[in-house]
């Protein structure tokens, strides 16, 4: 009577190699030369001498497959929870190291479409270590061969004993000895057609897998070693499932970089030099690009126009609106900058006619450096901060609505008279909102930061702006991703 076929189990991929602890038993039980009544190699059980039933062997093998698939599922779940390219690459390295039994590794990101970004991320390797590896000729490194488009196969490129290789590059030998690794295993990170990510369209058009290459990952062993067939297979499955997510993160990173570049290009490339006053600025853009801006432009009669503002919304439309608003304000400032109220009135009319669904806050000042005087008009904007040796105080400005909120904007101007060596700090509300505090506490925090500027730093507006930014937003909040843009414009009178 024919033996029954093993039942199919849903979710089990029979192409996954058997776990290491069942491979030998499977081979022994199917060998044509084995005696008919010889015990299987897997007959080492808790009850010696008891033959292993066929069902137990199958159950053991299925348990191994389920364990492998569960591991892959858990690692993939951890990866897809990452929301930045840097975190995704680090998670890829950690998961790959666990699968192939390594302790260290690196990912060289080098998209084949040439659009960048290009970077190297290490696991268990300091920046200096990565620098040493970069001194090795590219063709001598496993991941360098992958990046150069040389074929390595789906199972990756293993170099089980680097120091035993006769043709090992001398510089590679030196670096490997210095960093203490003796073997490596590398895999290509390639987007396949049909992944649905933006970068794979080029793959479909060109018909070349290399066009969809994101980079290469390599794991380093402290001793001569290489992953077995099962480890290679699992690592390959994991990287193939990880690449679509990494591709999406790459597209997000490119979009963020493009938005940040666009926003920066719409702002002054350099601040003007005007006798009697020195300027410094800080600008931080959110990941989607925002509408916060600043400006400083020379005006007739040795005057200076100063402006900060914020357009509602984020993303490309807000950045474009910010650019249009800033360009218009520059034109109005040249024509009637000595009257800041007129400048903002014209800007408000333009905003209502061209951007009816958008509002904006703005602060414009007509600065006369020779008199150390600024005439200010604000539209829904936070008051400037005056920083000096004997005083640190907010400038009293009239309460007014943002531009575009009323049928006709109007507010009186105020004059700020500064003493020699004092600094007037203009800023946007994003600086306050990034703190996460209430408005009162955020204003108090900003005041305390300005009052705490070291005496030596008060002579330099750049140092003042940097101190205030790092004090109000400590622990990396100034550089962390946030939906809020930040603008600081420091004006120091000589």
PDB file of N, CA and C in Angstrom, residues 176-242:
ATOM      1  N   UNK A 176      41.721  44.998   7.632  1.00  0.00           N
ATOM      2  CA  UNK A 176      41.042  43.890   8.296  1.00  0.00           C
ATOM      3  C   UNK A 176      41.762  43.519   9.588  1.00  0.00           C
ATOM      4  N   UNK A 177      43.089  43.492   9.560  1.00  0.00           N
ATOM      5  CA  UNK A 177      43.845  43.186  10.772  1.00  0.00           C
ATOM      6  C   UNK A 177      43.662  44.276  11.820  1.00  0.00           C
ATOM      7  N   UNK A 178      43.616  45.503  11.382  1.00  0.00           N
ATOM      8  CA  UNK A 178      43.472  46.626  12.316  1.00  0.00           C
ATOM      9  C   UNK A 178      42.104  46.630  12.983  1.00  0.00           C
ATOM     10  N   UNK A 179      41.057  46.335  12.210  1.00  0.00           N
ATOM     11  CA  UNK A 179      39.701  46.342  12.754  1.00  0.00           C
ATOM     12  C   UNK A 179      39.295  45.016  13.355  1.00  0.00           C
ATOM     13  N   UNK A 180      40.082  43.965  13.107  1.00  0.00           N
ATOM     14  CA  UNK A 180      39.828  42.683  13.742  1.00  0.00           C
ATOM     15  C   UNK A 180      38.727  41.855  13.129  1.00  0.00           C
ATOM     16  N   UNK A 181      38.591  41.867  11.805  1.00  0.00           N
ATOM     17  CA  UNK A 181      37.642  40.955  11.178  1.00  0.00           C
ATOM     18  C   UNK A 181      38.391  40.060  10.194  1.00  0.00           C
ATOM     19  N   UNK A 182      37.926  38.809  10.085  1.00  0.00           N
ATOM     20  CA  UNK A 182      38.645  37.807   9.301  1.00  0.00           C
ATOM     21  C   UNK A 182      37.815  37.219   8.171  1.00  0.00           C
ATOM     22  N   UNK A 183      36.530  37.518   8.113  1.00  0.00           N
ATOM     23  CA  UNK A 183      35.664  36.967   7.071  1.00  0.00           C
ATOM     24  C   UNK A 183      34.519  37.941   6.841  1.00  0.00           C
ATOM     25  N   UNK A 184      33.852  37.777   5.705  1.00  0.00           N
ATOM     26  CA  UNK A 184      32.742  38.680   5.392  1.00  0.00           C
ATOM     27  C   UNK A 184      31.710  37.956   4.545  1.00  0.00           C
ATOM     28  N   UNK A 185      30.505  38.507   4.591  1.00  0.00           N
ATOM     29  CA  UNK A 185      29.419  37.981   3.754  1.00  0.00           C
ATOM     30  C   UNK A 185      28.609  39.180   3.277  1.00  0.00           C
ATOM     31  N   UNK A 186      28.451  39.315   1.959  1.00  0.00           N
ATOM     32  CA  UNK A 186      27.810  40.497   1.366  1.00  0.00           C
ATOM     33  C   UNK A 186      26.594  40.108   0.548  1.00  0.00           C
ATOM     34  N   UNK A 187      25.604  40.988   0.544  1.00  0.00           N
ATOM     35  CA  UNK A 187      24.392  40.818  -0.243  1.00  0.00           C
ATOM     36  C   UNK A 187      24.077  42.116  -0.970  1.00  0.00           C
ATOM     37  N   UNK A 188      23.556  41.982  -2.170  1.00  0.00           N
ATOM     38  CA  UNK A 188      23.116  43.160  -2.923  1.00  0.00           C
ATOM     39  C   UNK A 188      21.731  43.571  -2.467  1.00  0.00           C
ATOM     40  N   UNK A 189      21.471  44.867  -2.434  1.00  0.00           N
ATOM     41  CA  UNK A 189      20.150  45.402  -2.135  1.00  0.00           C
ATOM     42  C   UNK A 189      19.593  45.933  -3.442  1.00  0.00           C
ATOM     43  N   UNK A 190      18.753  45.124  -4.075  1.00  0.00           N
ATOM     44  CA  UNK A 190      18.260  45.451  -5.407  1.00  0.00           C
ATOM     45  C   UNK A 190      16.749  45.434  -5.424  1.00  0.00           C
ATOM     46  N   UNK A 191      16.153  46.488  -5.955  1.00  0.00           N
ATOM     47  CA  UNK A 191      14.707  46.560  -6.097  1.00  0.00           C
ATOM     48  C   UNK A 191      14.292  45.799  -7.335  1.00  0.00           C
ATOM     49  N   UNK A 192      13.353  44.874  -7.171  1.00  0.00           N
ATOM     50  CA  UNK A 192      12.872  44.077  -8.291  1.00  0.00           C
ATOM     51  C   UNK A 192      11.688  44.773  -8.950  1.00  0.00           C
ATOM     52  N   UNK A 193      11.518  44.546 -10.231  1.00  0.00           N
ATOM     53  CA  UNK A 193      10.363  45.098 -10.949  1.00  0.00           C
ATOM     54  C   UNK A 193       9.080  44.589 -10.317  1.00  0.00           C
ATOM     55  N   UNK A 194       8.139  45.502 -10.122  1.00  0.00           N
ATOM     56  CA  UNK A 194       6.871  45.116  -9.514  1.00  0.00           C
ATOM     57  C   UNK A 194       6.804  45.378  -8.040  1.00  0.00           C
ATOM     58  N   UNK A 195       7.904  45.906  -7.436  1.00  0.00           N
ATOM     59  CA  UNK A 195       7.865  46.212  -6.021  1.00  0.00           C
ATOM     60  C   UNK A 195       6.930  47.369  -5.714  1.00  0.00           C
ATOM     61  N   UNK A 196       6.681  48.191  -6.704  1.00  0.00           N
ATOM     62  CA  UNK A 196       5.767  49.304  -6.492  1.00  0.00           C
ATOM     63  C   UNK A 196       6.432  50.562  -5.990  1.00  0.00           C
ATOM     64  N   UNK A 197       7.719  50.537  -5.736  1.00  0.00           N
ATOM     65  CA  UNK A 197       8.402  51.734  -5.274  1.00  0.00           C
ATOM     66  C   UNK A 197       8.801  52.589  -6.455  1.00  0.00           C
ATOM     67  N   UNK A 198       9.058  53.857  -6.169  1.00  0.00           N
ATOM     68  CA  UNK A 198       9.358  54.788  -7.246  1.00  0.00           C
ATOM     69  C   UNK A 198      10.577  54.396  -8.040  1.00  0.00           C
ATOM     70  N   UNK A 199      11.604  53.855  -7.375  1.00  0.00           N
ATOM     71  CA  UNK A 199      12.838  53.555  -8.072  1.00  0.00           C
ATOM     72  C   UNK A 199      12.746  52.371  -9.001  1.00  0.00           C
ATOM     73  N   UNK A 200      11.708  51.552  -8.884  1.00  0.00           N
ATOM     74  CA  UNK A 200      11.628  50.354  -9.710  1.00  0.00           C
ATOM     75  C   UNK A 200      11.096  50.643 -11.109  1.00  0.00           C
ATOM     76  N   UNK A 201      10.549  51.826 -11.334  1.00  0.00           N
ATOM     77  CA  UNK A 201      10.071  52.149 -12.671  1.00  0.00           C
ATOM     78  C   UNK A 201      11.226  52.131 -13.658  1.00  0.00           C
ATOM     79  N   UNK A 202      12.384  52.585 -13.199  1.00  0.00           N
ATOM     80  CA  UNK A 202      13.561  52.566 -14.069  1.00  0.00           C
ATOM     81  C   UNK A 202      13.960  51.134 -14.401  1.00  0.00           C
ATOM     82  N   UNK A 203      13.734  50.216 -13.456  1.00  0.00           N
ATOM     83  CA  UNK A 203      14.048  48.816 -13.725  1.00  0.00           C
ATOM     84  C   UNK A 203      13.189  48.283 -14.856  1.00  0.00           C
ATOM     85  N   UNK A 204      11.895  48.614 -14.808  1.00  0.00           N
ATOM     86  CA  UNK A 204      10.991  48.112 -15.840  1.00  0.00           C
ATOM     87  C   UNK A 204      11.318  48.726 -17.196  1.00  0.00           C
ATOM     88  N   UNK A 205      11.710  50.008 -17.204  1.00  0.00           N
ATOM     89  CA  UNK A 205      12.011  50.650 -18.470  1.00  0.00           C
ATOM     90  C   UNK A 205      13.296  50.113 -19.079  1.00  0.00           C
ATOM     91  N   UNK A 206      14.327  49.953 -18.226  1.00  0.00           N
ATOM     92  CA  UNK A 206      15.630  49.568 -18.758  1.00  0.00           C
ATOM     93  C   UNK A 206      15.795  48.063 -18.860  1.00  0.00           C
ATOM     94  N   UNK A 207      14.993  47.326 -18.110  1.00  0.00           N
ATOM     95  CA  UNK A 207      15.107  45.876 -18.156  1.00  0.00           C
ATOM     96  C   UNK A 207      16.383  45.375 -17.517  1.00  0.00           C
ATOM     97  N   UNK A 208      16.953  46.130 -16.613  1.00  0.00           N
ATOM     98  CA  UNK A 208      18.200  45.730 -15.959  1.00  0.00           C
ATOM     99  C   UNK A 208      18.006  45.778 -14.470  1.00  0.00           C
ATOM    100  N   UNK A 209      18.360  44.677 -13.787  1.00  0.00           N
ATOM    101  CA  UNK A 209      18.231  44.638 -12.336  1.00  0.00           C
ATOM    102  C   UNK A 209      19.188  45.611 -11.681  1.00  0.00           C
ATOM    103  N   UNK A 210      20.341  45.887 -12.326  1.00  0.00           N
ATOM    104  CA  UNK A 210      21.331  46.770 -11.728  1.00  0.00           C
ATOM    105  C   UNK A 210      20.807  48.192 -11.609  1.00  0.00           C
ATOM    106  N   UNK A 211      19.881  48.593 -12.512  1.00  0.00           N
ATOM    107  CA  UNK A 211      19.330  49.940 -12.448  1.00  0.00           C
ATOM    108  C   UNK A 211      18.574  50.145 -11.148  1.00  0.00           C
ATOM    109  N   UNK A 212      17.979  49.077 -10.602  1.00  0.00           N
ATOM    110  CA  UNK A 212      17.226  49.177  -9.365  1.00  0.00           C
ATOM    111  C   UNK A 212      18.050  48.922  -8.126  1.00  0.00           C
ATOM    112  N   UNK A 213      19.360  48.867  -8.255  1.00  0.00           N
ATOM    113  CA  UNK A 213      20.200  48.604  -7.091  1.00  0.00           C
ATOM    114  C   UNK A 213      20.226  49.805  -6.161  1.00  0.00           C
ATOM    115  N   UNK A 214      19.978  49.546  -4.882  1.00  0.00           N
ATOM    116  CA  UNK A 214      20.074  50.596  -3.876  1.00  0.00           C
ATOM    117  C   UNK A 214      21.462  50.663  -3.268  1.00  0.00           C
ATOM    118  N   UNK A 215      22.110  49.537  -3.144  1.00  0.00           N
ATOM    119  CA  UNK A 215      23.426  49.489  -2.509  1.00  0.00           C
ATOM    120  C   UNK A 215      23.798  48.067  -2.180  1.00  0.00           C
ATOM    121  N   UNK A 216      24.593  47.902  -1.145  1.00  0.00           N
ATOM    122  CA  UNK A 216      25.056  46.575  -0.737  1.00  0.00           C
ATOM    123  C   UNK A 216      25.247  46.555   0.769  1.00  0.00           C
ATOM    124  N   UNK A 217      25.020  45.382   1.345  1.00  0.00           N
ATOM    125  CA  UNK A 217      25.235  45.174   2.774  1.00  0.00           C
ATOM    126  C   UNK A 217      26.288  44.092   2.952  1.00  0.00           C
ATOM    127  N   UNK A 218      27.155  44.280   3.920  1.00  0.00           N
ATOM    128  CA  UNK A 218      28.191  43.296   4.208  1.00  0.00           C
ATOM    129  C   UNK A 218      28.289  43.138   5.718  1.00  0.00           C
ATOM    130  N   UNK A 219      28.395  41.879   6.155  1.00  0.00           N
ATOM    131  CA  UNK A 219      28.554  41.578   7.576  1.00  0.00           C
ATOM    132  C   UNK A 219      29.940  40.980   7.803  1.00  0.00           C
ATOM    133  N   UNK A 220      30.538  41.337   8.907  1.00  0.00           N
ATOM    134  CA  UNK A 220      31.927  40.983   9.188  1.00  0.00           C
ATOM    135  C   UNK A 220      32.012  40.022  10.360  1.00  0.00           C
ATOM    136  N   UNK A 221      32.845  38.986  10.212  1.00  0.00           N
ATOM    137  CA  UNK A 221      33.065  37.985  11.259  1.00  0.00           C
ATOM    138  C   UNK A 221      34.427  38.207  11.912  1.00  0.00           C
ATOM    139  N   UNK A 222      34.465  38.011  13.222  1.00  0.00           N
ATOM    140  CA  UNK A 222      35.731  38.179  13.939  1.00  0.00           C
ATOM    141  C   UNK A 222      36.711  37.044  13.654  1.00  0.00           C
ATOM    142  N   UNK A 223      36.178  35.870  13.325  1.00  0.00           N
ATOM    143  CA  UNK A 223      36.997  34.694  13.026  1.00  0.00           C
ATOM    144  C   UNK A 223      36.611  34.161  11.657  1.00  0.00           C
ATOM    145  N   UNK A 224      37.456  33.331  11.035  1.00  0.00           N
ATOM    146  CA  UNK A 224      37.069  32.716   9.761  1.00  0.00           C
ATOM    147  C   UNK A 224      35.733  31.988   9.885  1.00  0.00           C
ATOM    148  N   UNK A 225      34.786  32.334   9.059  1.00  0.00           N
ATOM    149  CA  UNK A 225      33.441  31.757   9.135  1.00  0.00           C
ATOM    150  C   UNK A 225      32.675  32.151   7.893  1.00  0.00           C
ATOM    151  N   UNK A 226      31.572  31.473   7.683  1.00  0.00           N
ATOM    152  CA  UNK A 226      30.636  31.829   6.619  1.00  0.00           C
ATOM    153  C   UNK A 226      29.274  31.276   6.977  1.00  0.00           C
ATOM    154  N   UNK A 227      28.208  31.904   6.519  1.00  0.00           N
ATOM    155  CA  UNK A 227      26.865  31.398   6.830  1.00  0.00           C
ATOM    156  C   UNK A 227      26.590  30.100   6.081  1.00  0.00           C
ATOM    157  N   UNK A 228      25.818  29.213   6.718  1.00  0.00           N
ATOM    158  CA  UNK A 228      25.455  27.972   6.037  1.00  0.00           C
ATOM    159  C   UNK A 228      24.318  28.240   5.057  1.00  0.00           C
ATOM    160  N   UNK A 229      23.887  27.211   4.355  1.00  0.00           N
ATOM    161  CA  UNK A 229      22.868  27.382   3.317  1.00  0.00           C
ATOM    162  C   UNK A 229      21.576  27.960   3.881  1.00  0.00           C
ATOM    163  N   UNK A 230      21.190  27.480   5.058  1.00  0.00           N
ATOM    164  CA  UNK A 230      19.943  27.959   5.658  1.00  0.00           C
ATOM    165  C   UNK A 230      20.050  29.435   6.023  1.00  0.00           C
ATOM    166  N   UNK A 231      21.165  29.822   6.608  1.00  0.00           N
ATOM    167  CA  UNK A 231      21.355  31.219   6.974  1.00  0.00           C
ATOM    168  C   UNK A 231      21.367  32.117   5.746  1.00  0.00           C
ATOM    169  N   UNK A 232      22.017  31.659   4.687  1.00  0.00           N
ATOM    170  CA  UNK A 232      22.045  32.450   3.457  1.00  0.00           C
ATOM    171  C   UNK A 232      20.645  32.628   2.898  1.00  0.00           C
ATOM    172  N   UNK A 233      19.882  31.535   2.922  1.00  0.00           N
ATOM    173  CA  UNK A 233      18.546  31.601   2.363  1.00  0.00           C
ATOM    174  C   UNK A 233      17.665  32.563   3.162  1.00  0.00           C
ATOM    175  N   UNK A 234      17.730  32.481   4.475  1.00  0.00           N
ATOM    176  CA  UNK A 234      16.932  33.361   5.315  1.00  0.00           C
ATOM    177  C   UNK A 234      17.361  34.816   5.140  1.00  0.00           C
ATOM    178  N   UNK A 235      18.677  35.062   5.077  1.00  0.00           N
ATOM    179  CA  UNK A 235      19.158  36.425   4.879  1.00  0.00           C
ATOM    180  C   UNK A 235      18.696  36.967   3.527  1.00  0.00           C
ATOM    181  N   UNK A 236      18.710  36.105   2.498  1.00  0.00           N
ATOM    182  CA  UNK A 236      18.247  36.541   1.189  1.00  0.00           C
ATOM    183  C   UNK A 236      16.768  36.868   1.186  1.00  0.00           C
ATOM    184  N   UNK A 237      15.960  36.020   1.850  1.00  0.00           N
ATOM    185  CA  UNK A 237      14.530  36.299   1.942  1.00  0.00           C
ATOM    186  C   UNK A 237      14.279  37.610   2.667  1.00  0.00           C
ATOM    187  N   UNK A 238      15.025  37.837   3.731  1.00  0.00           N
ATOM    188  CA  UNK A 238      14.812  39.045   4.512  1.00  0.00           C
ATOM    189  C   UNK A 238      15.179  40.296   3.711  1.00  0.00           C
ATOM    190  N   UNK A 239      16.338  40.292   3.067  1.00  0.00           N
ATOM    191  CA  UNK A 239      16.750  41.485   2.319  1.00  0.00           C
ATOM    192  C   UNK A 239      15.812  41.759   1.148  1.00  0.00           C
ATOM    193  N   UNK A 240      15.328  40.706   0.490  1.00  0.00           N
ATOM    194  CA  UNK A 240      14.399  40.928  -0.619  1.00  0.00           C
ATOM    195  C   UNK A 240      13.093  41.547  -0.131  1.00  0.00           C
ATOM    196  N   UNK A 241      12.651  41.163   1.066  1.00  0.00           N
ATOM    197  CA  UNK A 241      11.431  41.767   1.602  1.00  0.00           C
ATOM    198  C   UNK A 241      11.695  43.148   2.174  1.00  0.00           C
ATOM    199  N   UNK A 242      12.946  43.438   2.532  1.00  0.00           N
ATOM    200  CA  UNK A 242      13.279  44.737   3.118  1.00  0.00           C
ATOM    201  C   UNK A 242      13.475  45.820   2.063  1.00  0.00           C
TER     202      UNK A 242
END
